[in-house]
PDB file of C-alpha atoms in Angstrom:
ATOM      1  CA  MET A   1       0.009  -0.394  -0.239  1.00 85.00           C
ATOM      2  CA  SER A   2       2.728   2.146   0.873  1.00 88.00           C
ATOM      3  CA  ALA A   3       4.151   2.780  -2.694  1.00 91.00           C
ATOM      4  CA  TRP A   4       0.571   2.752  -4.326  1.00 94.00           C
ATOM      5  CA  PHE A   5       0.630   6.205  -1.658  1.00 94.00           C
ATOM      6  CA  ALA A   6       3.930   7.195  -2.808  1.00 89.00           C
ATOM      7  CA  SER A   7       3.216   7.002  -6.631  1.00 91.00           C
ATOM      8  CA  ARG A   8       0.247   8.650  -6.085  1.00 93.00           C
ATOM      9  CA  LEU A   9       1.177  12.219  -4.705  1.00 94.00           C
ATOM     10  CA  PRO A  10       3.164  14.300  -5.513  1.00 93.00           C
ATOM     11  CA  GLU A  11       7.021  14.505  -5.030  1.00 89.00           C
ATOM     12  CA  ASN A  12       7.141  18.044  -3.437  1.00 91.00           C
ATOM     13  CA  TRP A  13       5.080  17.317  -0.708  1.00 94.00           C
ATOM     14  CA  PHE A  14       7.228  15.642   1.537  1.00 94.00           C
ATOM     15  CA  ALA A  15      10.844  15.345   2.177  1.00 93.00           C
ATOM     16  CA  GLU A  16      10.570  11.425   1.908  1.00 91.00           C
ATOM     17  CA  SER A  17       8.390   9.333   1.360  1.00 91.00           C
ATOM     18  CA  PRO A  18       5.247   8.946   3.712  1.00 93.00           C
ATOM     19  CA  LYS A  19       4.398   6.616   6.499  1.00 94.00           C
ATOM     20  CA  VAL A  20       1.357   5.169   5.782  1.00 95.00           C
ATOM     21  CA  VAL A  21      -0.203   3.122   8.394  1.00 93.00           C
ATOM     22  CA  VAL A  22      -2.880   0.520   8.240  1.00 93.00           C
ATOM     23  CA  ASP A  23      -5.672  -1.432  10.367  1.00 91.00           C
ATOM     24  CA  ARG A  24      -9.053  -3.142   9.437  1.00 90.00           C
ATOM     25  CA  GLU A  25     -10.631   0.378   9.640  1.00 92.00           C
ATOM     26  CA  GLU A  26      -8.214   3.185   8.024  1.00 94.00           C
ATOM     27  CA  ILE A  27      -5.167   4.331   6.040  1.00 96.00           C
ATOM     28  CA  THR A  28      -3.057   6.501   7.597  1.00 96.00           C
ATOM     29  CA  VAL A  29      -1.069   9.159   5.378  1.00 96.00           C
ATOM     30  CA  LEU A  30       1.453  10.606   7.338  1.00 96.00           C
ATOM     31  CA  GLY A  31       4.165  13.062   5.655  1.00 95.00           C
ATOM     32  CA  THR A  32       7.049  14.756   6.264  1.00 95.00           C
ATOM     33  CA  LEU A  33       6.736  18.594   5.359  1.00 94.00           C
ATOM     34  CA  PRO A  34      10.181  19.957   4.436  1.00 91.00           C
ATOM     35  CA  PRO A  35      11.776  21.814   7.021  1.00 86.00           C
ATOM     36  CA  LEU A  36      10.333  25.667   7.248  1.00 82.00           C
ATOM     37  CA  SER A  37      13.525  28.095   6.968  1.00 77.00           C
ATOM     38  CA  VAL A  38      12.034  31.168   7.600  1.00 73.00           C
ATOM     39  CA  ALA A  39      11.054  29.773  10.702  1.00 68.00           C
ATOM     40  CA  GLU A  40      14.799  29.338  11.990  1.00 74.00           C
ATOM     41  CA  GLY A  41      16.010  31.639  14.773  1.00 75.00           C
ATOM     42  CA  LEU A  42      12.306  33.214  15.348  1.00 76.00           C
ATOM     43  CA  PRO A  43      11.396  33.123  18.935  1.00 80.00           C
ATOM     44  CA  ASP A  44       9.273  30.538  20.372  1.00 78.00           C
ATOM     45  CA  LEU A  45       5.898  31.904  19.767  1.00 85.00           C
ATOM     46  CA  GLU A  46       6.366  33.232  15.961  1.00 86.00           C
ATOM     47  CA  ARG A  47       8.328  30.242  15.498  1.00 82.00           C
ATOM     48  CA  VAL A  48       5.369  28.025  16.267  1.00 85.00           C
ATOM     49  CA  ALA A  49       3.166  30.508  14.314  1.00 88.00           C
ATOM     50  CA  ALA A  50       5.263  29.854  11.427  1.00 87.00           C
ATOM     51  CA  MET A  51       4.663  26.609  11.982  1.00 88.00           C
ATOM     52  CA  GLU A  52       0.730  26.612  11.907  1.00 92.00           C
ATOM     53  CA  GLY A  53       0.602  28.657   8.989  1.00 92.00           C
ATOM     54  CA  TYR A  54       2.824  26.118   7.504  1.00 92.00           C
ATOM     55  CA  VAL A  55       0.938  23.079   8.476  1.00 94.00           C
ATOM     56  CA  GLU A  56      -2.562  24.828   7.177  1.00 95.00           C
ATOM     57  CA  ARG A  57      -1.314  26.171   3.936  1.00 94.00           C
ATOM     58  CA  PHE A  58      -0.447  22.649   2.950  1.00 95.00           C
ATOM     59  CA  ARG A  59      -3.272  21.605   4.205  1.00 96.00           C
ATOM     60  CA  GLU A  60      -5.251  24.572   2.160  1.00 96.00           C
ATOM     61  CA  GLU A  61      -3.326  24.061  -1.112  1.00 96.00           C
ATOM     62  CA  THR A  62      -3.400  20.173  -1.207  1.00 96.00           C
ATOM     63  CA  ARG A  63      -7.079  19.492  -0.105  1.00 96.00           C
ATOM     64  CA  GLU A  64      -8.781  19.207  -3.033  1.00 96.00           C
ATOM     65  CA  ARG A  65      -5.804  16.600  -4.496  1.00 96.00           C
ATOM     66  CA  ARG A  66      -5.791  14.942  -0.974  1.00 96.00           C
ATOM     67  CA  ILE A  67      -9.837  14.408  -1.547  1.00 96.00           C
ATOM     68  CA  ASP A  68      -9.060  12.717  -4.964  1.00 96.00           C
ATOM     69  CA  ILE A  69      -6.332  10.430  -4.162  1.00 96.00           C
ATOM     70  CA  ALA A  70      -8.434   9.881  -0.926  1.00 96.00           C
ATOM     71  CA  ARG A  71     -11.377   8.631  -3.192  1.00 96.00           C
ATOM     72  CA  GLU A  72      -9.435   6.443  -5.117  1.00 96.00           C
ATOM     73  CA  ALA A  73      -7.333   4.769  -1.985  1.00 96.00           C
ATOM     74  CA  GLU A  74     -10.925   3.861  -0.104  1.00 96.00           C
ATOM     75  CA  HIS A  75     -12.479   2.452  -3.505  1.00 96.00           C
ATOM     76  CA  ARG A  76      -9.447   0.361  -4.295  1.00 96.00           C
ATOM     77  CA  PHE A  77      -8.789  -1.101  -0.466  1.00 96.00           C
ATOM     78  CA  ARG A  78     -12.247  -0.562   0.600  1.00 95.00           C
ATOM     79  CA  ARG A  79     -10.904   1.687   3.722  1.00 95.00           C
ATOM     80  CA  LYS A  80     -11.440   5.183   4.587  1.00 95.00           C
ATOM     81  CA  VAL A  81      -8.474   7.682   4.463  1.00 96.00           C
ATOM     82  CA  SER A  82      -6.872   9.951   7.190  1.00 96.00           C
ATOM     83  CA  TRP A  83      -4.185  12.745   6.384  1.00 96.00           C
ATOM     84  CA  GLY A  84      -1.715  14.156   8.835  1.00 96.00           C
ATOM     85  CA  VAL A  85       2.293  15.950   8.362  1.00 96.00           C
ATOM     86  CA  VAL A  86       4.979  15.699  10.776  1.00 95.00           C
ATOM     87  CA  VAL A  87       6.497  19.491  10.892  1.00 91.00           C
ATOM     88  CA  GLY A  88       9.436  19.695  13.099  1.00 84.00           C
ATOM     89  CA  ASP A  89       8.520  17.951  16.008  1.00 83.00           C
ATOM     90  CA  GLU A  90       5.136  17.768  15.813  1.00 87.00           C
ATOM     91  CA  THR A  91       2.697  15.756  14.005  1.00 93.00           C
ATOM     92  CA  VAL A  92      -0.507  17.592  13.179  1.00 94.00           C
ATOM     93  CA  MET A  93      -3.740  15.489  11.635  1.00 94.00           C
ATOM     94  CA  PHE A  94      -6.063  16.909   9.559  1.00 93.00           C
ATOM     95  CA  THR A  95      -8.687  13.669   8.990  1.00 86.00           C
ATOM     96  CA  THR A  96      -9.028  11.042  11.564  1.00 84.00           C
ATOM     97  CA  LEU A  97     -11.056   7.987  11.972  1.00 85.00           C
ATOM     98  CA  SER A  98     -13.369   7.215  15.153  1.00 84.00           C
ATOM     99  CA  VAL A  99     -14.390   3.487  15.296  1.00 83.00           C
ATOM    100  CA  PRO A 100     -16.665   2.344  18.419  1.00 83.00           C
ATOM    101  CA  VAL A 101     -15.335  -0.741  19.892  1.00 83.00           C
ATOM    102  CA  MET A 102     -17.335  -2.966  21.958  1.00 84.00           C
ATOM    103  CA  THR A 103     -15.801  -4.802  24.646  1.00 87.00           C
ATOM    104  CA  ARG A 104     -17.517  -6.732  27.922  1.00 91.00           C
ATOM    105  CA  LEU A 105     -15.252  -5.877  31.369  1.00 91.00           C
ATOM    106  CA  ARG A 106     -15.385  -6.921  34.690  1.00 93.00           C
ATOM    107  CA  GLN A 107     -16.841  -5.220  37.830  1.00 93.00           C
ATOM    108  CA  PRO A 108     -12.929  -4.229  39.076  1.00 89.00           C
ATOM    109  CA  GLU A 109     -11.748  -2.957  35.561  1.00 92.00           C
ATOM    110  CA  ARG A 110     -15.519  -1.060  35.203  1.00 92.00           C
ATOM    111  CA  GLN A 111     -14.193   0.647  38.471  1.00 93.00           C
ATOM    112  CA  VAL A 112     -11.003   1.804  37.234  1.00 92.00           C
ATOM    113  CA  LEU A 113     -13.286   2.650  33.970  1.00 93.00           C
ATOM    114  CA  ASP A 114     -15.678   4.741  36.723  1.00 93.00           C
ATOM    115  CA  THR A 115     -12.477   6.242  39.038  1.00 92.00           C
ATOM    116  CA  LEU A 116     -11.154   8.044  35.765  1.00 91.00           C
ATOM    117  CA  VAL A 117     -14.389   9.451  35.263  1.00 92.00           C
ATOM    118  CA  ALA A 118     -15.209  10.516  38.970  1.00 92.00           C
ATOM    119  CA  ALA A 119     -11.756  12.049  38.830  1.00 91.00           C
ATOM    120  CA  GLY A 120     -12.683  14.123  35.848  1.00 91.00           C
ATOM    121  CA  VAL A 121      -9.940  12.460  33.582  1.00 89.00           C
ATOM    122  CA  ALA A 122     -12.129  11.696  31.046  1.00 91.00           C
ATOM    123  CA  ARG A 123     -15.905  12.506  30.727  1.00 95.00           C
ATOM    124  CA  SER A 124     -17.482   8.907  29.967  1.00 94.00           C
ATOM    125  CA  ARG A 125     -16.243   5.460  30.296  1.00 93.00           C
ATOM    126  CA  SER A 126     -15.589   5.087  26.540  1.00 92.00           C
ATOM    127  CA  ASP A 127     -13.202   8.414  26.430  1.00 92.00           C
ATOM    128  CA  ALA A 128     -11.455   7.220  30.144  1.00 93.00           C
ATOM    129  CA  LEU A 129     -11.113   3.429  28.075  1.00 93.00           C
ATOM    130  CA  ALA A 130      -9.660   5.088  24.955  1.00 92.00           C
ATOM    131  CA  TRP A 131      -7.510   7.245  27.918  1.00 92.00           C
ATOM    132  CA  CYS A 132      -6.076   3.637  28.814  1.00 91.00           C
ATOM    133  CA  VAL A 133      -5.555   2.567  25.604  1.00 90.00           C
ATOM    134  CA  ARG A 134      -3.378   5.515  24.789  1.00 88.00           C
ATOM    135  CA  LEU A 135      -1.284   5.807  27.941  1.00 87.00           C
ATOM    136  CA  VAL A 136      -0.081   1.960  27.815  1.00 87.00           C
ATOM    137  CA  GLY A 137       0.848   2.551  23.974  1.00 82.00           C
ATOM    138  CA  LYS A 138       2.899   5.349  25.148  1.00 81.00           C
ATOM    139  CA  HIS A 139       4.509   2.859  27.371  1.00 80.00           C
ATOM    140  CA  THR A 140       4.784   0.019  25.621  1.00 84.00           C
ATOM    141  CA  ASP A 141       5.724   1.531  22.046  1.00 79.00           C
ATOM    142  CA  SER A 142       8.559  -0.558  21.408  1.00 82.00           C
ATOM    143  CA  TRP A 143       7.067  -3.786  22.402  1.00 82.00           C
ATOM    144  CA  LEU A 144       4.067  -2.856  20.299  1.00 79.00           C
ATOM    145  CA  ALA A 145       6.203  -2.242  17.788  1.00 82.00           C
ATOM    146  CA  ASP A 146       8.494  -5.404  17.822  1.00 85.00           C
ATOM    147  CA  LEU A 147       4.970  -7.120  17.872  1.00 86.00           C
ATOM    148  CA  ARG A 148       3.487  -5.652  15.030  1.00 86.00           C
ATOM    149  CA  ASP A 149       6.550  -6.585  12.845  1.00 87.00           C
ATOM    150  CA  ALA A 150       6.775  -9.977  13.974  1.00 90.00           C
ATOM    151  CA  LEU A 151       2.715 -10.271  12.866  1.00 90.00           C
ATOM    152  CA  GLN A 152       4.026  -8.640   9.599  1.00 89.00           C
ATOM    153  CA  HIS A 153       6.672 -11.963   9.088  1.00 89.00           C
ATOM    154  CA  VAL A 154       3.788 -13.644   9.350  1.00 89.00           C
ATOM    155  CA  ASP A 155       1.486 -12.449   6.938  1.00 87.00           C
ATOM    156  CA  ARG A 156       4.128 -12.735   4.952  1.00 88.00           C
ATOM    157  CA  ILE A 157       4.742 -16.407   5.381  1.00 89.00           C
ATOM    158  CA  ARG A 158       1.346 -16.950   5.246  1.00 87.00           C
ATOM    159  CA  ALA A 159       1.065 -15.307   1.694  1.00 87.00           C
ATOM    160  CA  GLU A 160       3.771 -17.512   0.594  1.00 88.00           C
ATOM    161  CA  GLY A 161       2.401 -20.547   1.547  1.00 83.00           C
ATOM    162  CA  PRO A 162       3.506 -24.130   1.301  1.00 80.00           C
ATOM    163  CA  GLY A 163       5.061 -24.307  -1.510  1.00 65.00           C
ATOM    164  CA  GLY A 164       5.940 -27.147  -3.336  1.00 52.00           C
ATOM    165  CA  LEU A 165       2.972 -29.063  -2.179  1.00 54.00           C
ATOM    166  CA  ASP A 166       0.500 -30.995  -5.083  1.00 50.00           C
TER     167      ASP A 166
END
């Protein structure tokens, strides 16, 4: 899928090949914008404002083409497409998909969510659960990355099949 997007995106959009992240419902295209030389040496507030303007300009100037590419991809891959950019050390998402996920929790697990709601950390059990997932993901990035790599390896092996069987 990354190759398909790389071939469809204009070469001057990003400083390097975009990162394409795929799950069952969504494809996220995350591109790194070329450095903004105007922002170098500016005070923090002005630099942040310049970066925000840079991202907004990119978003507006590329909107129609991104929509066309997303429509093609959604038809081809049967998933929604989300877009975002990396500028400096910031990631800015233009679009994202929120997908409901059903789960069953026992009372001690529900009490954890209810405590987060009561403390004002989350507005609802749903928000509390999303908060917990983000927290776990943040603290286990390397373990999850290793697990995803292993799953990709399994997918490649499955796709190759047991060659040589008649």
